[in-house]
Amino acid sequence: MLAPVEEIVEQGVLVDGVAIRMSVKNSIIMNALKRNVDYQVDEIHDLVREQAFALVEERERDAKHIARVRDEIKKYGRSAWQETEYSSRDMKTLKHREEVYEGLARELRSLAEQDEFVHRSAEQAREAAWREIGDSLKERASHPYYSGGSSPEYQSARDDRIREFIDEDLTELIRSQKGSAGGFFKRKSASSKDH
């Protein structure tokens, strides 16, 4: 016996809500850490809506696919998609599945248009993102490699890090300063002659 469509839709909306928040949370983290992008509240709201509408489109595509399968069964007595073959005995289950997808699309569209849902989801995603970033920073701060100090691991890699800093970062900084008009080193040497 098939579970009521409304029940499955209700559970599906909860699952999709989690998926929306996770996707938005990941976008916040990736853009904050890798691209130094700071989101404004309305931009996070836009991300929530975009994700919700993307899921609406996905559920609508799923429903249309099931409708095509059912049409093929009506026409030819069977339908084969990838490795799954359906026949007329699957019609009830397929109709049920189609109704679930249609119900999910309707509910998600309705939620995406509700400011309360968008605000709540955005806030939950933002809080989860900052919690994850904070946890990551805490972990790094307590890791011997990053926290430094007297750990053997830190000490053994210290000379290499300093050499790398001088060879690459400092050299690049000097090069860029020399290349700029009236660079730091030109000004410094000129000012030292004055004294």
XYZ file of C-alpha atoms in Angstrom:
195
model
C 0.000 0.000 0.000
C 1.303 3.418 -0.965
C 1.745 6.138 1.641
C -0.518 9.180 1.231
C 0.869 11.745 -1.226
C 0.452 14.569 1.304
C 2.597 12.717 3.853
C 5.397 12.062 1.390
C 5.265 15.655 0.139
C 5.489 16.939 3.706
C 8.558 14.794 4.390
C 10.047 15.694 1.004
C 9.699 19.406 1.736
C 11.629 18.908 4.995
C 14.414 17.089 3.142
C 14.503 19.714 0.385
C 14.582 22.474 3.020
C 17.724 20.904 4.486
C 19.229 20.635 0.989
C 18.517 24.326 0.341
C 20.141 25.414 3.610
C 23.188 23.183 3.051
C 23.694 24.510 -0.460
C 23.425 28.131 0.699
C 25.712 27.425 3.668
C 28.326 25.927 1.330
C 28.092 28.929 -1.001
C 28.659 31.297 1.922
C 31.676 29.309 3.117
C 33.259 28.902 -0.313
C 32.806 32.528 -1.254
C 33.923 33.844 2.130
C 37.070 31.749 2.332
C 38.138 31.364 -1.282
C 36.906 34.549 -2.920
C 36.740 36.902 0.074
C 33.104 37.657 -0.749
C 31.001 39.089 2.072
C 27.309 38.474 1.566
C 24.678 41.005 2.482
C 21.460 39.648 3.999
C 19.435 40.211 0.819
C 22.047 38.300 -1.213
C 21.670 35.294 1.087
C 17.889 35.569 0.656
C 18.425 35.504 -3.117
C 20.560 32.363 -2.761
C 17.766 30.662 -0.795
C 15.205 31.560 -3.446
C 17.505 30.430 -6.279
C 18.073 27.063 -4.617
C 14.370 26.617 -3.884
C 13.391 27.430 -7.477
C 16.131 25.121 -8.789
C 14.537 22.300 -6.775
C 11.087 23.300 -8.064
C 12.374 22.909 -11.636
C 13.978 19.585 -10.769
C 10.754 18.219 -9.239
C 8.747 19.475 -12.243
C 11.186 17.695 -14.594
C 10.796 14.522 -12.522
C 6.996 14.752 -12.756
C 7.145 15.293 -16.551
C 9.479 12.330 -16.923
C 7.061 10.080 -15.037
C 4.190 11.404 -17.182
C 6.173 10.466 -20.341
C 6.797 6.976 -18.945
C 3.084 6.567 -18.233
C 2.197 7.771 -21.749
C 4.576 5.212 -23.263
C 3.014 2.438 -21.200
C -0.465 3.492 -22.380
C 0.743 3.526 -25.982
C 3.085 0.514 -26.122
C 2.289 -1.498 -22.999
C 5.726 -0.874 -21.525
C 8.466 1.756 -21.096
C 12.197 1.285 -20.642
C 14.369 4.065 -19.250
C 18.000 3.215 -18.611
C 17.972 -0.140 -16.791
C 14.421 0.115 -15.460
C 11.508 -1.292 -17.397
C 7.939 -0.417 -16.493
C 4.710 -2.029 -17.577
C 0.985 -1.493 -17.055
C 1.182 -3.090 -13.595
C 3.410 -0.145 -12.521
C 0.883 2.518 -13.543
C -0.535 3.051 -10.065
C 2.911 3.476 -8.515
C 4.016 5.787 -11.330
C 0.881 7.929 -11.005
C 1.530 8.154 -7.267
C 5.156 9.185 -7.890
C 4.079 11.820 -10.404
C 1.620 13.295 -7.893
C 4.362 13.397 -5.241
C 6.725 15.298 -7.561
C 3.975 17.706 -8.570
C 3.065 18.256 -4.908
C 6.699 18.877 -3.985
C 7.096 21.388 -6.803
C 3.946 23.244 -5.700
C 4.972 23.332 -2.030
C 8.538 24.426 -2.763
C 7.332 27.172 -5.111
C 4.958 28.397 -2.406
C 7.748 28.381 0.205
C 10.191 30.196 -2.096
C 7.636 32.990 -2.399
C 7.170 33.295 1.387
C 9.453 35.851 3.025
C 9.276 34.055 6.371
C 10.639 30.800 4.903
C 13.357 32.661 2.991
C 14.442 34.721 6.038
C 14.469 31.692 8.354
C 16.385 29.502 5.886
C 18.901 32.272 5.142
C 19.540 32.857 8.833
C 19.966 29.136 9.546
C 22.348 28.758 6.591
C 24.354 31.825 7.649
C 24.623 30.626 11.261
C 25.686 27.146 10.122
C 28.301 28.643 7.783
C 29.851 30.827 10.473
C 29.742 27.967 12.978
C 31.608 25.760 10.498
C 34.136 28.495 9.695
C 34.638 29.118 13.424
C 35.143 25.410 14.113
C 37.666 25.225 11.293
C 39.583 28.225 12.641
C 39.560 26.762 16.171
C 40.895 23.481 14.826
C 43.641 25.259 12.912
C 44.564 27.418 15.875
C 45.008 24.356 18.057
C 46.815 22.278 15.398
C 50.577 22.103 16.117
C 51.500 23.115 12.568
C 49.491 26.352 12.760
C 49.756 27.159 16.439
C 53.545 26.939 16.403
C 55.338 27.027 19.674
C 57.792 24.417 20.754
C 56.321 21.391 18.986
C 58.911 19.370 17.029
C 56.687 19.466 13.937
C 56.556 23.254 13.983
C 60.273 23.650 14.648
C 61.325 21.234 11.884
C 59.216 23.046 9.278
C 60.015 26.564 10.536
C 63.292 27.029 8.626
C 61.690 25.833 5.391
C 58.769 28.242 5.844
C 61.098 31.175 6.503
C 63.242 30.287 3.468
C 60.118 29.988 1.323
C 58.858 33.338 2.617
C 62.155 35.052 1.738
C 62.630 33.296 -1.627
C 59.094 33.729 -2.881
C 56.918 36.202 -1.010
C 59.535 38.769 -0.018
C 61.278 38.580 -3.396
C 57.963 39.143 -5.165
C 57.173 42.082 -2.883
C 60.587 43.678 -3.578
C 60.159 43.119 -7.316
C 56.699 44.706 -7.315
C 57.924 47.679 -5.267
C 60.917 48.251 -7.552
C 58.650 48.095 -10.587
C 56.245 50.735 -9.305
C 57.006 54.391 -10.078
C 58.639 56.065 -7.097
C 58.688 52.720 -5.249
C 59.363 52.230 -1.575
C 63.063 51.459 -1.965
C 63.739 54.523 -4.138
C 61.975 56.770 -1.636
C 63.742 55.172 1.323
C 67.212 55.560 -0.160
C 66.480 59.167 -1.173
C 65.179 60.038 2.281
C 68.171 58.404 3.980
C 70.525 60.668 1.953
C 68.675 63.687 3.285
C 69.471 62.748 6.895
